[in-house]
Amino acid sequence: MTDQPEFDAIEAIRRRQPPDGRVAFGIGDDTALLWGGPADWLVTVDMILEHVHFRPGTPLDLVGRKSLAVNLSDLAAMAGRPVAALVAMGIPSGYSARQIDDVYRGIEDLAREFHVAIVGGDTNRSHSGLVISITLLGHPTGKGAVTRSGAQPGDILMVTGKLGGSLAGRHLSFQPRVEEACRLHELVGLHAMMDLSDGLAGDIFHLSKESRCGIIIDVNLLPIHDDVVPDGRSTINHALHDGEDFELLFAVSPADADRLMSTQPLKPIPVSRIGEVVAGSEASMRQIDGSLSRLQPGGYVHRF
Amino acid sequence: MTDQPEFDAIEAIRRRQPPDGRVAFGIGDDTALLWGGPADWLVTVDMILEHVHFRPGTPLDLVGRKSLAVNLSDLAAMAGRPVAALVAMGIPSGYSARQIDDVYRGIEDLAREFHVAIVGGDTNRSHSGLVISITLLGHPTGKGAVTRSGAQPGDILMVTGKLGGSLAGRHLSFQPRVEEACRLHELVGLHAMMDLSDGLAGDIFHLSKESRCGIIIDVNLLPIHDDVVPDGRSTINHALHDGEDFELLFAVSPADADRLMSTQPLKPIPVSRIGEVVAGSEASMRQIDGSLSRLQPGGYVHRF
């Protein structure tokens, strides 16, 4: 299913891929072949579309970068280590070879940084905007994968980094928390974890649902990102709803939470206590005055 | 990266997935987890786009079916057995729940038929047409994967089925040759294999290039599909150039070719001898009068 003009791009990537002991063979055949072994495989896919996830005119290397970064963030959420990626793309007919190369360069630079082998792909014409769908494969570490379903009443909820204001630019340049997740997994017992892509106020429902627990978020404790600029909405509102933070949300025991708060092992990236896991199935917010109010599930609205 | 309205579709698929011993967990977390083991992994991705790979108005279950079928065909080309798929989709904003369901139903029905677990996905709005990108994972059989690179001078080139006229409708309903590939792999020594997606006259160059061999196609031997209707172009031209046949092209020893021709082990699907592998790097056609003419590489033009 390869169009000829774009075929050159795939050939170029193939030539640029260094030999990789994890990969029997990559680009150039009908499928890639990855060596088997005792380790289980984590697999995830994310698609990003022009007009939906990024504006026309966004630098194409940043678009490419983001298409892989969102997948790395998903893998980080399981405390996994990346191995290989497949890149499927719909490329607008008007793109020059240089533009196509820019997209791939953004993907490949981040792939190199995170030791990801690009083992396959599919390039096509798109009669509308740019579409990139990346599949990422990786392994859990020796401690196993961390899911969304292990949070227990009494656990403390924490996040890495700071929240809000990502759409000002950080949503294109964020650093996926792969190393940070593995470090946390080594240090403490991660009962549940996920990455924050749609905004804490929306994502929290997934953790709550999969763990069959209630959740209380303490709005006084939310770490507000410097990117949040004062406007009609409160900074807390931005931290809860802006989305595309790509930070980690995780549940640990109170003792582990205390240890993480005092040692701050990811410095300079903060880890912050933001709430707790409770019995039941409701998600609530502890307001500034200490009262509890029910958090309403709200869909993520792309804002471009 | 999940939009709320489409999230229901993913939830519905999740509920419909039967327990599967090959999958630790699938939809519902940031990644899926597949059990490790000694078997190597074949991985491939294909993206199909409205206006490019199918016309607006094409029945959506057939579009869904095709998006998985093209991947199964790639896996068949390696003589692999499918295990799991991830489905990334861009869904036009105007689609009803019923339309979304139609697409997934087409995917799921074929997945069930080929024992494929749907372990992950990503659904998004698309501001243009429908886009589906499916990643398929599978295992080679005990005899290993069959690549494009093992053809040798003296080998005989063969194809399964018949060629040409696929765009009249077969390109949506074709049966991926997964079982047929595994059967051939058991019976004979498959030196090289690939699936025919862009048309024999274009695809053959990939086999030639990867195997570093020349190729002669004998136009007298091409099995012409009944779907080829007489028009200004010769039936041979259709068989060479129409594309989307999704049959297997493979190279075997002359003795194995003779055996396959006489026993026809895939009945009622024919296997046909169509040419030979030679030294050098040129692809040629043996014309009806016996003369050789050089085959020109020609890009694949999507024709619906």
Tab-separated table of N, CA and C in Angstrom, chain B residues 159-162 175 177 180 183 223 225-226 247 263-272:
chain	number	residue	atom	x	y	z
B	159	VAL	N	2.191	-17.665	-8.167
B	159	VAL	CA	1.196	-16.870	-7.443
B	159	VAL	C	0.025	-17.758	-7.036
B	160	THR	N	-0.626	-17.355	-5.952
B	160	THR	CA	-1.907	-17.963	-5.599
B	160	THR	C	-3.001	-17.216	-6.356
B	161	GLY	N	-4.122	-17.865	-6.576
B	161	GLY	CA	-5.295	-17.201	-7.125
B	161	GLY	C	-5.093	-16.623	-8.513
B	162	LYS	N	-5.928	-15.644	-8.835
B	162	LYS	CA	-5.906	-15.020	-10.149
B	162	LYS	C	-5.800	-13.517	-10.006
B	175	GLN	N	-10.169	-12.498	0.451
B	175	GLN	CA	-9.853	-13.351	1.589
B	175	GLN	C	-8.333	-13.385	1.771
B	177	ARG	N	-4.703	-14.494	2.469
B	177	ARG	CA	-4.209	-15.864	2.243
B	177	ARG	C	-3.386	-16.394	3.418
B	180	GLU	N	-3.503	-20.281	3.502
B	180	GLU	CA	-2.842	-20.758	2.287
B	180	GLU	C	-1.326	-20.611	2.414
B	183	ARG	N	0.022	-23.223	4.755
B	183	ARG	CA	-0.023	-24.544	4.103
B	183	ARG	C	1.148	-24.689	3.122
B	223	PRO	N	-2.375	-15.926	-14.574
B	223	PRO	CA	-3.767	-16.352	-14.360
B	223	PRO	C	-4.673	-15.119	-14.285
B	225	HIS	N	-8.005	-13.077	-13.732
B	225	HIS	CA	-9.227	-13.223	-12.936
B	225	HIS	C	-10.466	-12.978	-13.800
B	226	ASP	N	-11.549	-13.675	-13.464
B	226	ASP	CA	-12.824	-13.475	-14.162
B	226	ASP	C	-13.345	-12.054	-14.027
B	247	GLU	N	-3.020	-11.401	-3.487
B	247	GLU	CA	-2.596	-12.798	-3.617
B	247	GLU	C	-1.130	-12.892	-3.198
B	263	THR	N	-0.055	-31.065	-7.827
B	263	THR	CA	-0.960	-31.433	-6.721
B	263	THR	C	-1.992	-30.355	-6.421
B	264	GLN	N	-1.710	-29.106	-6.772
B	264	GLN	CA	-2.647	-27.996	-6.493
B	264	GLN	C	-3.222	-28.091	-5.080
B	265	PRO	N	-2.346	-27.925	-4.072
B	265	PRO	CA	-2.767	-28.220	-2.697
B	265	PRO	C	-3.738	-27.207	-2.096
B	266	LEU	N	-3.931	-26.072	-2.751
B	266	LEU	CA	-4.839	-25.065	-2.179
B	266	LEU	C	-6.226	-25.107	-2.819
B	267	LYS	N	-6.496	-26.131	-3.630
B	267	LYS	CA	-7.788	-26.222	-4.301
B	267	LYS	C	-8.929	-25.791	-3.391
B	268	PRO	N	-9.868	-24.991	-3.810
B	268	PRO	CA	-10.085	-24.565	-5.197
B	268	PRO	C	-9.249	-23.362	-5.633
B	269	ILE	N	-8.400	-22.826	-4.742
B	269	ILE	CA	-7.559	-21.700	-5.145
B	269	ILE	C	-6.379	-22.241	-5.939
B	270	PRO	N	-6.205	-21.786	-7.183
B	270	PRO	CA	-5.087	-22.309	-7.972
B	270	PRO	C	-3.758	-21.727	-7.514
B	271	VAL	N	-2.686	-22.492	-7.703
B	271	VAL	CA	-1.342	-21.901	-7.657
B	271	VAL	C	-0.795	-22.013	-9.069
B	272	SER	N	-0.198	-20.919	-9.564
B	272	SER	CA	0.242	-20.873	-10.962
B	272	SER	C	1.698	-20.463	-11.057
